[in-house]
Amino acid sequence: MNGLSVVLIVVAIVGLVVVAMAVQSLITTLRSLRETVDDLRRETLPAIAELRATVDAANGELQRVDSLLDTAEDVSARVDATSKLTWMVVRNPLVKLASASVATERVARRLGRADPEPPRALEPADRRIARRSRRERKAG
């Protein structure tokens, strides 16, 4: 055996030792990774189950809110229809009332212009004159 063979054998042995150490480190890392995955699984499975329960409860509430919105839309449509019907029923009397109030205001203004002095009590002589003027107005 010559010196080259010995060097090659030593290099091969050193290479095998390095590879064995790398494999040992890889095995240790894989065990640690397996433990981490197991811990993660133990902690996340209950959280996922709780998350599913929360999602189911939220879906139930969403259905309830959807039902409430449908009911609110129905009530809104009914109120709108009732409002229109009420307006149709009340509109004509309101227009008549407004017309009557305008007419009353005009009459009051005309009466106010025709007699600027407030009425005074008539004395007996004035009553005769007033009767005469009424008769004259009726005759004329």
Coordinates of C-alpha atoms in Angstrom, one line a residue:
M1 CA 0.0 0.0 0.0
N2 CA 1.4 3.2 -1.0
G3 CA 1.0 6.6 0.5
L4 CA -1.7 7.7 -1.9
S5 CA -3.9 4.8 -0.9
V6 CA -3.5 5.7 2.8
V7 CA -4.4 9.3 2.1
L8 CA -7.5 8.2 0.1
I9 CA -8.6 5.9 2.9
V10 CA -8.1 8.6 5.5
V11 CA -10.0 11.1 3.3
A12 CA -12.8 8.5 2.8
I13 CA -13.0 7.9 6.6
V14 CA -13.1 11.6 7.3
G15 CA -15.8 12.0 4.6
L16 CA -17.8 9.2 6.2
V17 CA -17.5 10.8 9.6
V18 CA -18.6 14.2 8.2
V19 CA -21.5 12.5 6.4
A20 CA -22.5 10.6 9.5
M21 CA -22.4 13.8 11.6
A22 CA -24.6 15.6 9.0
V23 CA -27.0 12.7 9.0
Q24 CA -27.1 12.7 12.8
S25 CA -27.8 16.5 12.7
L26 CA -30.5 16.0 10.1
I27 CA -32.1 13.3 12.2
T28 CA -32.1 15.5 15.3
T29 CA -33.6 18.4 13.3
L30 CA -36.3 16.1 11.9
R31 CA -37.2 14.9 15.4
S32 CA -37.4 18.5 16.6
L33 CA -39.6 19.4 13.6
R34 CA -41.9 16.4 14.3
E35 CA -42.3 17.5 17.9
T36 CA -43.1 21.1 16.8
V37 CA -45.7 19.8 14.3
D38 CA -47.3 17.7 17.0
D39 CA -47.4 20.6 19.4
L40 CA -48.8 22.8 16.7
R41 CA -51.5 20.2 15.9
R42 CA -52.4 19.9 19.5
E43 CA -52.9 23.6 19.9
T44 CA -54.5 24.4 16.6
L45 CA -57.1 21.6 16.4
P46 CA -59.2 23.0 19.4
A47 CA -58.8 26.5 18.0
I48 CA -60.1 25.3 14.6
A49 CA -63.0 23.6 16.3
E50 CA -63.8 26.8 18.2
L51 CA -63.5 28.8 15.0
R52 CA -66.0 26.5 13.3
A53 CA -68.4 26.9 16.2
T54 CA -68.0 30.7 15.9
V55 CA -68.6 30.6 12.2
D56 CA -71.7 28.5 12.7
A57 CA -73.0 31.0 15.3
A58 CA -72.2 33.9 13.0
N59 CA -74.1 32.3 10.1
G60 CA -77.1 31.8 12.4
E61 CA -77.0 35.5 13.4
L62 CA -76.7 36.5 9.7
Q63 CA -79.8 34.5 8.9
R64 CA -81.6 36.2 11.8
V65 CA -80.5 39.7 10.6
D66 CA -81.5 38.8 7.1
S67 CA -84.9 37.9 8.4
L68 CA -85.2 41.1 10.3
L69 CA -84.2 43.1 7.2
D70 CA -86.9 41.4 5.2
T71 CA -89.4 42.2 7.9
A72 CA -88.2 45.8 8.0
E73 CA -88.6 46.1 4.2
D74 CA -92.2 44.7 4.4
V75 CA -93.0 47.2 7.2
S76 CA -91.5 50.1 5.2
A77 CA -93.5 49.1 2.1
R78 CA -96.7 49.0 4.2
V79 CA -96.0 52.4 5.8
D80 CA -95.3 53.8 2.4
A81 CA -98.6 52.5 1.0
T82 CA -100.5 53.7 4.1
S83 CA -98.9 57.1 3.8
K84 CA -100.0 57.4 0.1
L85 CA -103.5 56.2 1.0
T86 CA -103.7 58.7 3.9
W87 CA -102.6 61.5 1.6
M88 CA -105.2 60.5 -1.0
V89 CA -108.0 60.5 1.7
V90 CA -106.9 63.7 3.5
R91 CA -105.8 65.8 0.5
N92 CA -109.3 66.9 -0.7
P93 CA -110.4 68.1 2.8
L94 CA -107.1 69.8 3.3
V95 CA -107.4 71.7 0.0
K96 CA -111.0 72.7 1.0
L97 CA -109.8 73.8 4.4
A98 CA -107.0 75.9 2.9
S99 CA -109.5 77.5 0.4
A100 CA -111.9 78.3 3.2
S101 CA -109.1 79.9 5.3
V102 CA -108.0 82.0 2.3
A103 CA -111.6 83.0 1.7
T104 CA -112.2 83.9 5.4
E105 CA -109.0 86.0 5.4
R106 CA -110.2 87.9 2.3
V107 CA -113.7 88.5 3.8
A108 CA -112.1 89.7 7.0
R109 CA -109.9 92.1 5.1
R110 CA -112.9 93.5 3.1
L111 CA -114.9 93.9 6.3
G112 CA -112.0 95.6 7.9
R113 CA -111.7 98.1 5.0
A114 CA -115.5 98.9 4.8
D115 CA -115.9 100.0 8.5
P116 CA -112.6 101.6 9.7
E117 CA -114.3 102.9 12.9
P118 CA -115.3 100.5 15.6
P119 CA -119.1 100.3 16.1
R120 CA -120.5 102.5 18.8
A121 CA -123.8 102.2 20.8
L122 CA -126.7 103.9 19.1
E123 CA -128.8 106.4 21.0
P124 CA -132.6 106.4 20.5
A125 CA -132.4 109.2 17.9
D126 CA -129.6 107.5 16.0
R127 CA -131.7 104.3 16.0
R128 CA -134.4 105.9 13.9
I129 CA -131.9 107.3 11.5
A130 CA -130.3 103.9 11.2
R131 CA -133.6 102.2 10.6
R132 CA -134.4 104.8 7.9
S133 CA -131.1 104.2 6.2
R134 CA -131.7 100.4 6.2
R135 CA -135.1 100.9 4.7
E136 CA -133.5 103.1 2.0
R137 CA -130.9 100.6 1.2
K138 CA -133.5 97.8 0.9
A139 CA -135.7 100.0 -1.3
G140 CA -132.7 101.1 -3.5

